[in-house]
Amino acid sequence: MARSRGMDDLVSDGVFLAWEAQLQLADRYDDHERWNVDLAAGTLQFVGPHPGEFRIQLLGSAAPGPRSWLWGWANPSQYPASVLAAANATRALGERLGIPELVQGEVPFGEHRQADAADAGYEFAWDMSIAARLATGSWFGFGGHVGGGSRLWVLFEGLLFAPPTVPRMVRVFGEGLQTTEVHDHRRAVGSWASLRGVPWDGRTLTLADGTITVDFDELGRIRDLQGSSARP
């Protein structure tokens, strides 16, 4: 299925903060090849150089066989209600805004641009996780392989953002646009600024360590990013 207009707006609203969270998580755990999840207990453990255990919420799973996303609340395994709060909150958001991808139990990848990639459905699931992050305010997520090409997606509870910096955010804006199709770049930057409480005048973001100037083309797409940092 093609992505709905409402889903397009949610992706624009959350893509940059979601990617900022992913990079921060990767700073510490990207080199961990082993992880263990216990959905009955609602926990995930990273095993490696910096071991850690987190409370999690189950969102759903993306599977290459049926080429679809399955929300946790629709999974016949009937996971505990305690780990489905985020998935249910996302469904409630979909019902309120009329977004079909968030209220259907199983959603086909369809025409999504990476539907035929080796990691089928990754981008589709990434979009679903962005919607869930907006619905819950939990921004740190993880999609781990569970066999057969399928991925299980969860949100972490209780993690906090580091203050945004000019170098990190120039990277976030540049890379975030590559993670999925973002229809409204100007909205995406403005939404990030609003969510992070960062001053934004429509062209310049003012951070603690400097400024980022964002130029848009005639179609509203980011054309250029210029960061100026007051710190070495």
XYZ file of C-alpha atoms in Angstrom:
232
model
C 0.000 0.000 0.000
C 1.149 3.564 -0.640
C 1.843 5.611 2.455
C -1.192 7.669 3.506
C -1.117 11.477 3.749
C -1.487 11.297 7.514
C 1.470 8.934 7.747
C 3.505 11.266 5.538
C 2.881 14.076 8.039
C 3.876 11.928 11.028
C 7.103 10.881 9.332
C 7.938 14.524 8.609
C 7.165 15.463 12.202
C 9.303 12.789 13.821
C 12.047 11.660 11.451
C 14.838 13.924 12.704
C 14.278 13.389 16.416
C 13.959 9.649 15.808
C 17.262 9.598 13.917
C 18.954 11.728 16.572
C 17.874 9.108 19.114
C 19.167 6.262 16.933
C 22.581 7.845 16.585
C 22.840 8.410 20.320
C 21.890 4.787 20.977
C 24.418 3.632 18.369
C 27.155 5.650 20.063
C 27.046 3.139 22.896
C 25.511 -0.073 21.559
C 26.136 -0.240 17.814
C 29.017 -2.715 18.221
C 26.931 -5.151 20.290
C 26.233 -8.225 18.199
C 24.346 -10.050 20.948
C 21.110 -9.027 22.561
C 18.383 -10.848 24.442
C 14.742 -9.884 24.686
C 12.214 -11.133 27.238
C 8.768 -9.950 26.208
C 7.099 -11.555 29.201
C 9.255 -9.424 31.487
C 9.376 -6.480 29.080
C 13.181 -6.245 29.042
C 16.010 -6.183 26.520
C 19.664 -6.825 27.322
C 22.700 -5.824 25.288
C 25.681 -8.134 25.739
C 29.064 -6.674 24.839
C 31.555 -3.943 25.745
C 28.918 -1.866 27.543
C 26.237 -4.268 28.762
C 22.882 -2.829 29.656
C 19.316 -3.848 30.414
C 16.292 -1.744 29.512
C 12.567 -1.776 29.997
C 10.923 -1.947 26.572
C 7.622 -1.720 24.767
C 6.876 -4.031 21.829
C 5.746 -2.261 18.663
C 5.563 -5.108 16.164
C 7.531 -7.035 13.582
C 8.398 -6.833 9.894
C 8.560 -10.139 8.009
C 9.849 -10.727 4.453
C 7.711 -13.857 3.929
C 4.266 -12.233 4.011
C 5.962 -8.902 3.182
C 4.066 -7.164 5.927
C 4.254 -5.365 9.253
C 2.352 -6.936 12.168
C 1.471 -4.737 15.140
C 2.167 -6.261 18.540
C -1.476 -5.979 19.588
C -2.486 -8.057 16.545
C 0.089 -10.820 17.062
C -1.588 -14.174 17.801
C 1.095 -14.857 20.427
C -0.875 -12.516 22.705
C 1.951 -10.721 24.436
C 1.380 -9.232 27.905
C -0.640 -6.021 27.957
C 2.182 -4.397 29.926
C 4.484 -4.452 26.867
C 1.812 -3.388 24.368
C 0.999 0.052 25.797
C 3.049 1.845 23.136
C 1.536 -0.141 20.267
C -1.955 0.527 21.627
C -1.210 4.233 22.049
C -0.089 4.332 18.418
C -3.309 2.636 17.322
C -5.283 5.231 19.320
C -3.386 8.002 17.524
C -4.222 6.367 14.197
C -7.895 6.174 15.108
C -7.942 9.824 16.140
C -6.184 11.051 12.977
C -7.630 8.510 10.542
C -4.302 6.904 9.596
C -4.934 3.401 8.203
C -1.388 2.061 8.714
C -1.753 2.503 12.464
C -5.120 0.792 12.900
C -4.734 -2.247 10.617
C -3.329 -5.226 12.492
C -1.224 -6.376 9.531
C -0.013 -3.869 6.934
C 1.598 -4.930 3.619
C 4.845 -3.268 2.567
C 3.295 -2.621 -0.832
C 4.838 0.197 -2.829
C 7.235 1.341 -0.139
C 10.523 2.184 -1.825
C 12.585 -0.464 -0.011
C 9.984 -3.232 -0.251
C 12.292 -5.155 -2.602
C 15.523 -4.564 -0.678
C 17.479 -7.380 0.934
C 16.299 -6.199 4.348
C 12.687 -6.097 3.195
C 10.438 -3.830 5.176
C 13.130 -2.082 7.221
C 12.161 1.377 6.015
C 8.464 0.578 6.386
C 9.014 -0.525 9.998
C 11.166 2.565 10.606
C 8.191 4.721 9.576
C 5.926 2.793 11.950
C 8.402 3.344 14.765
C 8.450 7.093 14.054
C 4.671 7.206 14.466
C 4.950 5.246 17.724
C 7.598 7.618 19.063
C 5.333 10.580 18.403
C 2.386 8.804 19.995
C 4.278 7.900 23.165
C 7.091 10.397 23.616
C 9.536 7.470 23.846
C 12.127 8.212 21.190
C 14.728 5.479 21.515
C 13.989 2.340 19.497
C 15.592 -0.829 18.223
C 14.887 -3.248 15.394
C 16.633 -6.581 15.898
C 16.798 -9.657 13.685
C 14.818 -12.606 15.040
C 15.467 -15.110 12.222
C 14.354 -15.646 8.651
C 14.911 -12.002 7.785
C 12.251 -10.808 10.243
C 12.873 -7.942 12.643
C 11.282 -7.254 16.018
C 10.836 -3.568 16.838
C 10.715 -2.134 20.353
C 10.863 1.223 22.122
C 13.051 1.812 25.165
C 11.711 3.390 28.319
C 13.528 5.978 30.396
C 16.430 7.008 28.133
C 17.318 10.703 27.907
C 18.732 12.820 25.090
C 22.102 14.480 25.252
C 21.980 18.214 24.428
C 21.935 18.781 20.645
C 25.126 20.123 19.108
C 25.838 21.696 15.740
C 28.046 18.862 14.389
C 25.612 16.161 15.494
C 22.537 17.909 14.105
C 24.124 18.667 10.726
C 24.705 14.921 10.534
C 21.172 14.122 11.745
C 19.516 16.337 9.138
C 21.670 15.008 6.315
C 21.331 11.335 7.215
C 17.728 11.505 8.415
C 16.537 12.355 4.916
C 18.153 9.140 3.672
C 16.328 6.868 6.128
C 12.917 7.246 4.486
C 10.914 9.442 2.133
C 10.328 12.811 3.813
C 7.701 14.823 1.962
C 7.960 18.127 3.849
C 11.512 19.083 4.788
C 10.560 22.478 6.200
C 7.943 20.903 8.437
C 10.463 18.276 9.519
C 13.022 20.856 10.667
C 10.390 22.978 12.393
C 8.932 19.964 14.169
C 12.362 18.871 15.406
C 12.987 22.372 16.748
C 9.613 22.412 18.509
C 10.099 18.963 20.048
C 13.585 19.879 21.254
C 12.748 23.412 22.371
C 15.319 24.899 19.996
C 14.778 28.447 18.650
C 13.965 28.389 14.916
C 13.109 31.424 12.796
C 12.398 29.520 9.592
C 16.005 29.615 8.440
C 18.318 29.437 11.454
C 18.425 27.051 14.407
C 20.120 28.428 17.522
C 21.845 25.771 19.641
C 23.972 26.079 22.770
C 27.193 25.656 20.778
C 26.300 27.655 17.678
C 23.832 27.922 14.805
C 22.666 25.921 11.806
C 21.388 27.765 8.748
C 19.003 25.749 6.570
C 18.282 26.779 2.989
C 15.343 25.280 1.103
C 14.755 25.082 -2.645
C 11.585 26.187 -4.450
C 9.926 22.851 -3.588
C 10.659 23.201 0.114
C 13.445 20.610 0.144
C 16.635 21.147 2.120
C 19.200 22.471 -0.329
C 22.025 23.414 1.986
C 23.041 23.160 5.653
C 25.642 25.468 7.160
C 26.755 24.915 10.736
C 28.657 27.498 12.753
C 29.965 26.327 16.120
C 31.346 28.568 18.828
C 33.209 25.607 20.333
C 36.295 23.862 18.902
